[in-house]
């Protein structure tokens, strides 16, 4: 029996030894070689695009908006880039000139594009910003998929999304001529002209467009079927042709993901089925006043020098200004500036903000700030608003409420607070002035106050 087992084992060893050359391996090359081949293929792909790649980059789940990077890779590990980054800490604006830095494709968990020396991109991870976290962005991005025309990447730490598409000849020429800088600066001016931006749909409905260049977010505000304010949001980045949205917006039967800049007319438009729809600047929003409050604006600046300001408010303002000065019996003297009503959406209350300075007789400025009082608003069935002052024991989302106002300033502005607390008001847009509203009392005191909306 033992001999039989021994012969059997020897026979199997000889058999498999003879068959070894006839068995195909599962993989024809080692895993290291396969990864090396992949890395070389991706690097070749990056280098091969004649005009480079446009990267749309969305850190922190696009909560901090988006950024565009125009990248030209070479075979020596160098990459030149433009970006729509608006001058963070150590750099000038990324759209003014190309910046050359270095890159690698490394074998981490997946083939990974690594930006390994300082560049515009590093400003998004700068620990000097946002309490040491930067914008929760990534410098190492794994390649998740690719085609000849597009490469998709995901950050290894914060899952930043980046999509690379090939730059066209037209885009390349525009970059060289300062096209990205021109569109960025025009977009900033367009978003901050003081006008409200309105999109009129082919069906006649209107929506208000808000372009937030700081947050790189675009919002489209409208009244939904339930009669409530709704908004379609998307992060965006600025390109050589306009604004590229991360997510397409669909509303009133149309869908768009890009806004195009018309440099001749200095306005944005969308293109839907080869039909151009302009976004127009208007003196007031499409949304009714109380729907727009807290969404399109939060503040009402009761500046006495508004060209159309009412005579009665100018007189009231001069009175409270004189009161504060006369009550400042000892230096430094208090002098009030502008007065604001500012809405706090998270708490549903208003802050009456009174700016003022304190100055010594020799002209030395020792204080430049503001005092604040808080008011609870209430609306009646006719849309009239009443302001009720809150006690200092109330709490807001930011903590315990405090009046935070000098006793002298509080006493001096009493004629104004008496008006606010002793009347109901009709509050609506001013039909005679741009980006202005009118707070008109219903009595017993007859007064109208105009304010700039911000």
CSV table of C-alpha atoms in Angstrom, one decimal:
chain,number,residue,atom,x,y,z
A,1,UNK,CA,0.0,0.0,0.0
A,2,UNK,CA,2.8,2.4,0.9
A,3,UNK,CA,4.5,1.7,-2.3
A,4,UNK,CA,1.3,2.3,-4.3
A,5,UNK,CA,0.8,5.7,-2.6
A,6,UNK,CA,4.4,6.7,-3.2
A,7,UNK,CA,4.2,5.8,-6.9
A,8,UNK,CA,0.8,7.6,-7.2
A,9,UNK,CA,2.2,10.8,-5.8
A,10,UNK,CA,5.3,10.6,-8.0
A,11,UNK,CA,3.1,10.1,-11.0
A,12,UNK,CA,1.1,13.2,-10.3
A,13,UNK,CA,4.2,15.3,-9.7
A,14,UNK,CA,5.6,14.2,-13.1
A,15,UNK,CA,2.3,14.7,-14.8
A,16,UNK,CA,1.9,18.3,-13.6
A,17,UNK,CA,5.5,19.1,-14.2
A,18,UNK,CA,5.0,18.0,-17.8
A,19,UNK,CA,1.7,20.0,-18.2
A,20,UNK,CA,3.1,23.2,-16.5
A,21,UNK,CA,3.9,24.9,-19.8
A,22,UNK,CA,0.5,24.2,-21.2
A,23,UNK,CA,-1.5,26.0,-18.4
A,24,UNK,CA,-2.3,29.7,-19.2
A,25,UNK,CA,-1.6,32.2,-16.4
A,26,UNK,CA,-4.6,34.2,-15.1
A,27,UNK,CA,-2.6,37.5,-15.7
A,28,UNK,CA,0.0,37.8,-18.4
A,29,UNK,CA,1.9,40.5,-16.5
A,30,UNK,CA,2.5,41.4,-12.9
A,31,UNK,CA,0.2,43.8,-11.1
A,32,UNK,CA,3.0,46.3,-10.8
A,33,UNK,CA,3.5,46.2,-14.5
A,34,UNK,CA,-0.2,46.6,-15.1
A,35,UNK,CA,-0.4,49.7,-12.9
A,36,UNK,CA,2.7,51.1,-14.6
A,37,UNK,CA,1.1,50.6,-18.0
A,38,UNK,CA,-2.0,52.4,-16.8
A,39,UNK,CA,-0.1,55.3,-15.4
A,40,UNK,CA,1.9,55.7,-18.6
A,41,UNK,CA,-1.4,55.6,-20.6
A,42,UNK,CA,-3.0,58.3,-18.5
A,43,UNK,CA,0.1,60.5,-18.7
A,44,UNK,CA,0.1,60.1,-22.4
A,45,UNK,CA,-3.6,61.0,-22.6
A,46,UNK,CA,-3.0,64.2,-20.5
A,47,UNK,CA,-0.1,65.2,-22.7
A,48,UNK,CA,-1.8,64.4,-26.0
A,49,UNK,CA,-4.5,67.1,-25.8
A,50,UNK,CA,-3.2,69.8,-28.2
A,51,UNK,CA,-4.6,72.7,-26.2
A,52,UNK,CA,-4.8,71.1,-22.8
A,53,UNK,CA,-7.7,70.3,-20.5
A,54,UNK,CA,-10.5,72.3,-18.8
A,55,UNK,CA,-11.0,71.1,-15.3
A,56,UNK,CA,-14.3,71.8,-13.4
A,57,UNK,CA,-13.4,71.4,-9.7
A,58,UNK,CA,-15.9,71.1,-6.9
A,59,UNK,CA,-14.5,70.9,-3.3
A,60,UNK,CA,-16.5,70.1,-0.2
A,61,UNK,CA,-19.4,68.6,-2.0
A,62,UNK,CA,-19.8,71.8,-4.0
A,63,UNK,CA,-20.9,73.7,-0.9
A,64,UNK,CA,-18.1,76.1,-1.5
A,65,UNK,CA,-19.0,76.5,-5.1
A,66,UNK,CA,-16.9,75.5,-8.1
A,67,UNK,CA,-13.6,76.5,-9.8
A,68,UNK,CA,-12.3,76.2,-13.3
A,69,UNK,CA,-8.8,75.2,-14.1
A,70,UNK,CA,-7.3,75.4,-17.6
A,71,UNK,CA,-4.4,72.9,-17.6
A,72,UNK,CA,-1.6,72.2,-20.1
A,73,UNK,CA,0.5,69.1,-19.2
A,74,UNK,CA,3.9,68.3,-20.6
A,75,UNK,CA,6.0,65.2,-20.7
A,76,UNK,CA,8.5,66.6,-18.1
A,77,UNK,CA,6.0,66.7,-15.3
A,78,UNK,CA,5.2,70.4,-15.7
A,79,UNK,CA,1.7,71.8,-15.9
A,80,UNK,CA,0.7,75.4,-16.6
A,81,UNK,CA,-2.7,76.6,-15.4
A,82,UNK,CA,-5.2,79.4,-15.4
A,83,UNK,CA,-8.0,79.5,-12.9
A,84,UNK,CA,-11.1,81.5,-11.9
A,85,UNK,CA,-9.7,81.7,-8.4
A,86,UNK,CA,-10.1,85.3,-7.2
A,87,UNK,CA,-6.8,86.1,-5.5
A,88,UNK,CA,-6.8,84.4,-2.1
A,89,UNK,CA,-3.7,85.0,0.0
A,90,UNK,CA,-0.4,84.7,-1.7
A,91,UNK,CA,-1.4,84.9,-5.4
A,92,UNK,CA,-2.8,87.4,-7.8
A,93,UNK,CA,-6.0,86.4,-9.5
A,94,UNK,CA,-5.7,83.0,-11.2
A,95,UNK,CA,-7.3,84.3,-14.4
A,96,UNK,CA,-4.7,87.1,-15.0
A,97,UNK,CA,-1.8,84.9,-16.0
A,98,UNK,CA,-0.8,81.3,-16.4
A,99,UNK,CA,1.1,79.7,-13.5
A,100,UNK,CA,3.5,76.8,-14.1
A,101,UNK,CA,3.8,74.1,-11.5
A,102,UNK,CA,4.5,70.3,-11.4
A,103,UNK,CA,2.4,67.2,-11.4
A,104,UNK,CA,2.7,63.4,-11.2
A,105,UNK,CA,0.5,60.4,-11.8
A,106,UNK,CA,1.2,58.0,-8.9
A,107,UNK,CA,0.1,54.5,-8.0
A,108,UNK,CA,-1.8,55.0,-4.8
A,109,UNK,CA,-5.0,53.0,-4.3
A,110,UNK,CA,-5.8,53.9,-7.9
A,111,UNK,CA,-3.8,55.8,-10.5
A,112,UNK,CA,-3.9,59.3,-9.0
A,113,UNK,CA,-3.2,62.8,-10.4
A,114,UNK,CA,-1.1,64.7,-7.9
A,115,UNK,CA,-0.3,68.4,-8.0
A,116,UNK,CA,2.9,68.3,-6.0
A,117,UNK,CA,4.2,71.8,-5.9
A,118,UNK,CA,2.6,75.1,-5.1
A,119,UNK,CA,0.0,76.5,-7.5
A,120,UNK,CA,-3.4,78.2,-7.7
A,121,UNK,CA,-5.0,74.9,-6.7
A,122,UNK,CA,-3.1,74.9,-3.4
A,123,UNK,CA,-5.0,78.1,-2.3
A,124,UNK,CA,-8.1,75.9,-1.9
A,125,UNK,CA,-6.3,73.8,0.8
A,126,UNK,CA,-4.6,76.8,2.5
A,127,UNK,CA,-4.9,76.2,6.3
A,128,UNK,CA,-5.0,80.0,6.8
A,129,UNK,CA,-8.6,79.9,5.5
A,130,UNK,CA,-11.7,78.5,7.2
A,131,UNK,CA,-10.3,77.7,10.6
A,132,UNK,CA,-7.4,75.6,9.4
A,133,UNK,CA,-9.3,73.3,7.0
A,134,UNK,CA,-9.1,75.4,3.8
A,135,UNK,CA,-12.0,74.6,1.5
A,136,UNK,CA,-11.9,70.8,2.2
A,137,UNK,CA,-10.3,70.4,-1.3
A,138,UNK,CA,-7.9,67.8,-2.6
A,139,UNK,CA,-4.5,67.9,-4.3
A,140,UNK,CA,-4.5,64.2,-5.0
A,141,UNK,CA,-7.3,63.0,-7.2
A,142,UNK,CA,-7.8,59.4,-8.2
A,143,UNK,CA,-8.8,58.8,-11.8
A,144,UNK,CA,-12.2,57.0,-11.6
A,145,UNK,CA,-13.0,56.7,-15.3
A,146,UNK,CA,-11.9,58.1,-18.7
A,147,UNK,CA,-12.8,58.3,-22.3
A,148,UNK,CA,-10.8,60.0,-25.2
A,149,UNK,CA,-12.7,63.3,-24.5
A,150,UNK,CA,-13.2,63.3,-20.7
A,151,UNK,CA,-11.4,62.2,-17.5
A,152,UNK,CA,-13.3,61.9,-14.2
A,153,UNK,CA,-11.4,62.3,-10.9
A,154,UNK,CA,-12.3,62.1,-7.2
A,155,UNK,CA,-10.2,63.5,-4.4
A,156,UNK,CA,-8.6,60.9,-2.1
A,157,UNK,CA,-9.3,62.8,1.1
A,158,UNK,CA,-12.4,65.0,0.7
A,159,UNK,CA,-13.9,63.4,-2.4
A,160,UNK,CA,-13.5,66.6,-4.4
A,161,UNK,CA,-15.1,66.1,-7.9
A,162,UNK,CA,-13.0,67.1,-10.9
A,163,UNK,CA,-14.0,66.6,-14.5
A,164,UNK,CA,-11.4,67.2,-17.3
A,165,UNK,CA,-12.5,67.9,-20.9
A,166,UNK,CA,-10.4,68.9,-23.8
A,167,UNK,CA,-9.8,72.6,-24.4
A,168,UNK,CA,-10.8,73.8,-27.8
A,169,UNK,CA,-8.7,76.0,-30.0
A,170,UNK,CA,-11.2,78.8,-29.5
A,171,UNK,CA,-10.9,78.5,-25.7
A,172,UNK,CA,-7.1,78.4,-25.9
A,173,UNK,CA,-7.0,81.6,-28.0
A,174,UNK,CA,-9.4,83.3,-25.6
A,175,UNK,CA,-7.2,82.4,-22.6
A,176,UNK,CA,-4.1,83.8,-24.3
A,177,UNK,CA,-6.0,87.1,-24.9
A,178,UNK,CA,-7.2,87.4,-21.3
A,179,UNK,CA,-10.7,86.0,-22.1
A,180,UNK,CA,-11.1,84.3,-18.7
A,181,UNK,CA,-10.1,87.5,-16.8
A,182,UNK,CA,-12.5,89.5,-18.9
A,183,UNK,CA,-15.5,87.2,-18.3
A,184,UNK,CA,-14.7,86.9,-14.6
A,185,UNK,CA,-14.5,90.7,-14.1
A,186,UNK,CA,-17.6,91.3,-16.2
A,187,UNK,CA,-19.5,88.6,-14.3
A,188,UNK,CA,-18.5,90.2,-11.0
A,189,UNK,CA,-19.7,93.6,-12.2
A,190,UNK,CA,-22.9,92.2,-13.6
A,191,UNK,CA,-23.7,90.5,-10.3
A,192,UNK,CA,-23.1,93.7,-8.3
A,193,UNK,CA,-24.6,96.5,-10.4
A,194,UNK,CA,-27.3,97.1,-7.9
A,195,UNK,CA,-29.9,95.8,-10.3
A,196,UNK,CA,-32.0,92.7,-9.7
A,197,UNK,CA,-31.6,90.0,-12.4
A,198,UNK,CA,-34.7,88.6,-13.9
A,199,UNK,CA,-35.2,85.6,-16.2
A,200,UNK,CA,-38.5,85.7,-18.2
A,201,UNK,CA,-39.5,82.3,-19.5
A,202,UNK,CA,-41.2,81.7,-22.9
A,203,UNK,CA,-44.4,80.8,-21.0
A,204,UNK,CA,-44.4,84.3,-19.3
A,205,UNK,CA,-43.3,83.3,-15.8
A,206,UNK,CA,-40.6,85.3,-14.2
A,207,UNK,CA,-37.8,84.2,-11.8
A,208,UNK,CA,-35.1,86.1,-9.9
A,209,UNK,CA,-31.5,85.1,-10.5
A,210,UNK,CA,-28.9,85.6,-7.8
A,211,UNK,CA,-25.2,85.2,-8.7
A,212,UNK,CA,-23.1,84.9,-5.5
A,213,UNK,CA,-19.5,85.4,-6.7
A,214,UNK,CA,-18.1,84.9,-3.2
A,215,UNK,CA,-19.8,81.5,-2.6
A,216,UNK,CA,-19.7,80.6,-6.4
A,217,UNK,CA,-23.4,79.7,-6.1
A,218,UNK,CA,-26.2,80.6,-8.5
A,219,UNK,CA,-29.9,80.6,-7.3
A,220,UNK,CA,-33.1,80.9,-9.3
A,221,UNK,CA,-36.0,82.0,-7.1
A,222,UNK,CA,-39.6,81.5,-8.0
A,223,UNK,CA,-43.1,80.9,-6.6
A,224,UNK,CA,-44.0,77.2,-6.6
A,225,UNK,CA,-47.4,75.7,-7.1
A,226,UNK,CA,-48.0,75.8,-3.4
A,227,UNK,CA,-47.6,79.6,-3.4
A,228,UNK,CA,-44.3,79.5,-1.6
A,229,UNK,CA,-40.8,80.7,-2.5
A,230,UNK,CA,-38.7,78.0,-3.9
A,231,UNK,CA,-35.1,78.1,-5.3
A,232,UNK,CA,-33.1,76.0,-7.7
A,233,UNK,CA,-29.4,76.2,-6.6
A,234,UNK,CA,-26.2,75.1,-8.3
A,235,UNK,CA,-22.5,75.6,-7.7
A,236,UNK,CA,-20.7,77.2,-10.7
A,237,UNK,CA,-17.4,78.1,-12.1
A,238,UNK,CA,-16.4,80.8,-14.6
A,239,UNK,CA,-15.1,79.8,-18.0
A,240,UNK,CA,-14.0,81.8,-21.1
A,241,UNK,CA,-17.6,81.9,-22.4
A,242,UNK,CA,-19.6,82.5,-19.2
A,243,UNK,CA,-20.9,80.5,-16.2
A,244,UNK,CA,-20.9,76.7,-16.1
A,245,UNK,CA,-23.3,75.2,-13.6
A,246,UNK,CA,-22.4,71.9,-11.8
A,247,UNK,CA,-26.0,70.8,-12.0
A,248,UNK,CA,-28.5,71.6,-14.7
A,249,UNK,CA,-31.5,73.7,-13.7
A,250,UNK,CA,-35.0,72.7,-14.9
A,251,UNK,CA,-37.9,75.1,-14.5
A,252,UNK,CA,-41.1,76.0,-16.4
A,253,UNK,CA,-40.3,73.5,-19.2
A,254,UNK,CA,-36.8,74.5,-20.0
A,255,UNK,CA,-33.4,73.1,-18.9
A,256,UNK,CA,-30.0,74.8,-18.9
A,257,UNK,CA,-26.5,74.2,-17.5
A,258,UNK,CA,-24.6,77.2,-18.9
A,259,UNK,CA,-25.0,80.9,-19.1
A,260,UNK,CA,-23.3,82.8,-21.9
A,261,UNK,CA,-21.7,86.2,-21.6
A,262,UNK,CA,-22.6,88.8,-24.3
A,263,UNK,CA,-19.7,91.2,-24.2
A,264,UNK,CA,-21.3,93.7,-26.7
A,265,UNK,CA,-24.5,94.0,-24.7
A,266,UNK,CA,-22.9,93.4,-21.3
A,267,UNK,CA,-25.4,90.8,-20.2
A,268,UNK,CA,-25.9,87.1,-19.7
A,269,UNK,CA,-28.3,84.8,-21.6
A,270,UNK,CA,-29.2,81.2,-21.8
A,271,UNK,CA,-29.7,79.2,-25.0
A,272,UNK,CA,-32.6,76.8,-25.1
A,273,UNK,CA,-33.2,74.8,-28.2
A,274,UNK,CA,-31.4,77.5,-30.2
A,275,UNK,CA,-33.6,80.2,-28.7
A,276,UNK,CA,-31.8,82.9,-26.8
A,277,UNK,CA,-33.3,84.2,-23.5
A,278,UNK,CA,-31.7,87.3,-22.0
A,279,UNK,CA,-31.3,87.8,-18.3
A,280,UNK,CA,-32.3,91.4,-17.7
A,281,UNK,CA,-31.4,93.9,-15.0
A,282,UNK,CA,-34.5,95.4,-13.3
A,283,UNK,CA,-35.1,98.0,-10.6
A,284,UNK,CA,-37.1,95.6,-8.5
A,285,UNK,CA,-37.4,91.8,-8.2
A,286,UNK,CA,-40.1,89.6,-9.8
A,287,UNK,CA,-40.8,88.2,-6.3
A,288,UNK,CA,-43.2,90.2,-4.1
A,289,UNK,CA,-41.5,92.2,-1.4
A,290,UNK,CA,-42.0,89.9,1.6
A,291,UNK,CA,-41.1,86.8,-0.5
A,292,UNK,CA,-37.8,88.5,-1.6
A,293,UNK,CA,-36.9,89.6,1.9
A,294,UNK,CA,-34.4,87.2,3.3
A,295,UNK,CA,-33.8,85.6,-0.1
A,296,UNK,CA,-32.7,88.4,-2.5
A,297,UNK,CA,-31.9,91.0,0.1
A,298,UNK,CA,-31.8,91.2,3.9
A,299,UNK,CA,-31.2,94.9,4.6
A,300,UNK,CA,-32.9,98.3,4.4
A,301,UNK,CA,-30.4,101.2,4.6
A,302,UNK,CA,-32.3,104.3,5.7
A,303,UNK,CA,-29.7,106.7,4.3
A,304,UNK,CA,-30.9,110.3,4.6
A,305,UNK,CA,-28.9,111.2,1.5
A,306,UNK,CA,-30.9,109.0,-0.9
A,307,UNK,CA,-31.8,111.4,-3.8
A,308,UNK,CA,-35.5,110.6,-3.4
A,309,UNK,CA,-35.5,110.4,0.4
A,310,UNK,CA,-38.6,111.9,2.1
A,311,UNK,CA,-38.5,115.3,3.8
A,312,UNK,CA,-40.0,113.9,7.0
A,313,UNK,CA,-37.3,111.3,7.4
A,314,UNK,CA,-34.5,113.7,6.7
A,315,UNK,CA,-35.9,115.9,9.5
A,316,UNK,CA,-36.2,113.0,11.8
A,317,UNK,CA,-32.7,111.9,11.1
A,318,UNK,CA,-31.3,115.3,11.8
A,319,UNK,CA,-33.1,115.4,15.1
A,320,UNK,CA,-31.8,112.1,16.4
A,321,UNK,CA,-28.3,113.0,15.2
A,322,UNK,CA,-28.4,116.3,17.1
A,323,UNK,CA,-29.8,114.5,20.1
A,324,UNK,CA,-26.9,112.0,20.3
A,325,UNK,CA,-24.4,114.8,19.9
A,326,UNK,CA,-26.0,116.9,22.7
A,327,UNK,CA,-26.2,113.9,25.1
A,328,UNK,CA,-22.5,113.3,24.6
A,329,UNK,CA,-21.6,115.8,27.3
A,330,UNK,CA,-18.0,114.5,27.6
A,331,UNK,CA,-15.4,113.6,25.0
A,332,UNK,CA,-15.2,111.6,22.9
A,333,UNK,CA,-18.4,112.8,21.2
A,334,UNK,CA,-20.7,110.3,19.5
A,335,UNK,CA,-21.9,111.1,16.0
A,336,UNK,CA,-24.4,108.7,14.3
A,337,UNK,CA,-24.0,107.6,10.7
A,338,UNK,CA,-26.4,105.4,8.7
A,339,UNK,CA,-29.3,103.5,10.2
A,340,UNK,CA,-30.3,100.1,9.0
A,341,UNK,CA,-33.1,97.6,9.4
A,342,UNK,CA,-31.5,94.2,8.8
A,343,UNK,CA,-33.5,90.9,8.7
A,344,UNK,CA,-32.0,87.8,10.3
A,345,UNK,CA,-33.7,84.9,8.4
A,346,UNK,CA,-32.6,82.2,10.8
A,347,UNK,CA,-34.4,83.9,13.7
A,348,UNK,CA,-37.2,85.8,11.9
A,349,UNK,CA,-36.3,89.0,13.6
A,350,UNK,CA,-35.0,92.4,12.6
A,351,UNK,CA,-31.9,94.2,14.0
A,352,UNK,CA,-32.1,98.0,14.1
A,353,UNK,CA,-28.4,98.9,13.5
A,354,UNK,CA,-27.2,102.4,14.3
A,355,UNK,CA,-23.7,103.1,13.1
A,356,UNK,CA,-21.7,105.8,15.0
A,357,UNK,CA,-18.3,107.1,15.7
A,358,UNK,CA,-16.6,108.6,18.8
A,359,UNK,CA,-14.1,111.3,18.3
A,360,UNK,CA,-11.8,113.3,20.6
A,361,UNK,CA,-11.6,117.1,20.3
A,362,UNK,CA,-8.3,116.8,18.5
A,363,UNK,CA,-9.9,114.7,15.8
A,364,UNK,CA,-8.6,111.3,17.0
A,365,UNK,CA,-11.1,108.6,16.2
A,366,UNK,CA,-11.5,106.2,19.1
A,367,UNK,CA,-14.6,104.2,18.0
A,368,UNK,CA,-16.1,103.3,14.7
A,369,UNK,CA,-18.9,100.8,15.1
A,370,UNK,CA,-22.6,100.3,15.7
A,371,UNK,CA,-25.3,99.7,18.3
A,372,UNK,CA,-28.2,97.3,17.8
A,373,UNK,CA,-31.7,96.8,19.0
A,374,UNK,CA,-33.8,93.7,18.0
A,375,UNK,CA,-37.5,93.7,16.9
A,376,UNK,CA,-40.0,90.9,16.3
A,377,UNK,CA,-42.1,91.6,13.2
A,378,UNK,CA,-45.8,90.7,12.8
A,379,UNK,CA,-47.9,90.9,9.6
A,380,UNK,CA,-51.7,91.4,9.6
A,381,UNK,CA,-54.0,90.1,6.9
A,382,UNK,CA,-53.6,93.2,4.8
A,383,UNK,CA,-49.8,92.9,4.7
A,384,UNK,CA,-49.1,95.7,7.2
A,385,UNK,CA,-46.0,95.1,9.4
A,386,UNK,CA,-45.6,96.0,13.1
A,387,UNK,CA,-42.2,96.0,15.0
A,388,UNK,CA,-42.1,95.0,18.6
A,389,UNK,CA,-38.9,95.5,20.5
A,390,UNK,CA,-37.5,92.3,22.1
A,391,UNK,CA,-36.2,92.1,25.6
A,392,UNK,CA,-32.6,91.3,26.3
A,393,UNK,CA,-33.6,88.0,27.8
A,394,UNK,CA,-34.6,86.6,24.3
A,395,UNK,CA,-32.3,84.1,22.5
A,396,UNK,CA,-31.2,83.9,18.9
A,397,UNK,CA,-29.5,81.2,17.0
A,398,UNK,CA,-26.2,82.9,17.7
A,399,UNK,CA,-26.8,82.9,21.5
A,400,UNK,CA,-28.4,85.2,24.1
A,401,UNK,CA,-29.8,88.4,22.6
A,402,UNK,CA,-28.1,91.6,23.8
A,403,UNK,CA,-29.2,95.1,22.9
A,404,UNK,CA,-25.5,96.0,22.4
A,405,UNK,CA,-26.1,99.8,22.2
A,406,UNK,CA,-24.8,102.7,24.2
A,407,UNK,CA,-27.3,104.3,26.6
A,408,UNK,CA,-26.6,107.7,25.1
A,409,UNK,CA,-27.2,106.5,21.5
A,410,UNK,CA,-30.4,104.6,22.6
A,411,UNK,CA,-31.7,107.8,24.3
A,412,UNK,CA,-30.8,110.0,21.4
A,413,UNK,CA,-32.5,107.9,18.7
A,414,UNK,CA,-35.8,107.5,20.8
A,415,UNK,CA,-37.8,109.7,18.3
A,416,UNK,CA,-37.0,107.0,15.6
A,417,UNK,CA,-37.7,104.0,17.8
A,418,UNK,CA,-41.0,105.7,18.9
A,419,UNK,CA,-42.0,105.8,15.2
A,420,UNK,CA,-41.0,102.2,14.6
A,421,UNK,CA,-42.7,100.9,17.7
A,422,UNK,CA,-45.8,103.1,17.6
A,423,UNK,CA,-47.0,102.5,14.1
A,424,UNK,CA,-47.9,99.9,11.6
A,425,UNK,CA,-46.4,100.1,8.1
A,426,UNK,CA,-46.9,99.2,4.5
A,427,UNK,CA,-43.5,98.1,3.2
A,428,UNK,CA,-43.0,97.7,-0.5
A,429,UNK,CA,-40.7,98.5,-3.4
A,430,UNK,CA,-40.3,102.2,-4.4
A,431,UNK,CA,-41.7,102.5,-8.0
A,432,UNK,CA,-39.7,105.7,-8.5
A,433,UNK,CA,-36.1,104.5,-7.6
A,434,UNK,CA,-33.8,101.6,-8.3
A,435,UNK,CA,-33.2,99.0,-5.6
A,436,UNK,CA,-35.2,101.0,-3.1
A,437,UNK,CA,-38.2,100.3,-0.8
A,438,UNK,CA,-40.6,102.6,1.1
A,439,UNK,CA,-41.7,102.0,4.7
A,440,UNK,CA,-44.9,104.0,4.9
A,441,UNK,CA,-46.8,104.4,8.2
A,442,UNK,CA,-50.5,103.9,8.5
A,443,UNK,CA,-50.6,106.2,11.5
A,444,UNK,CA,-51.0,107.5,14.1
A,445,UNK,CA,-47.8,109.2,12.9
A,446,UNK,CA,-47.7,110.1,9.2
A,447,UNK,CA,-44.2,109.3,8.0
A,448,UNK,CA,-42.5,107.5,5.1
A,449,UNK,CA,-38.9,106.3,5.1
A,450,UNK,CA,-37.0,105.2,2.0
A,451,UNK,CA,-34.2,102.7,2.1
A,452,UNK,CA,-31.7,101.0,-0.2
A,453,UNK,CA,-32.1,97.3,-0.4
A,454,UNK,CA,-29.0,95.1,0.1
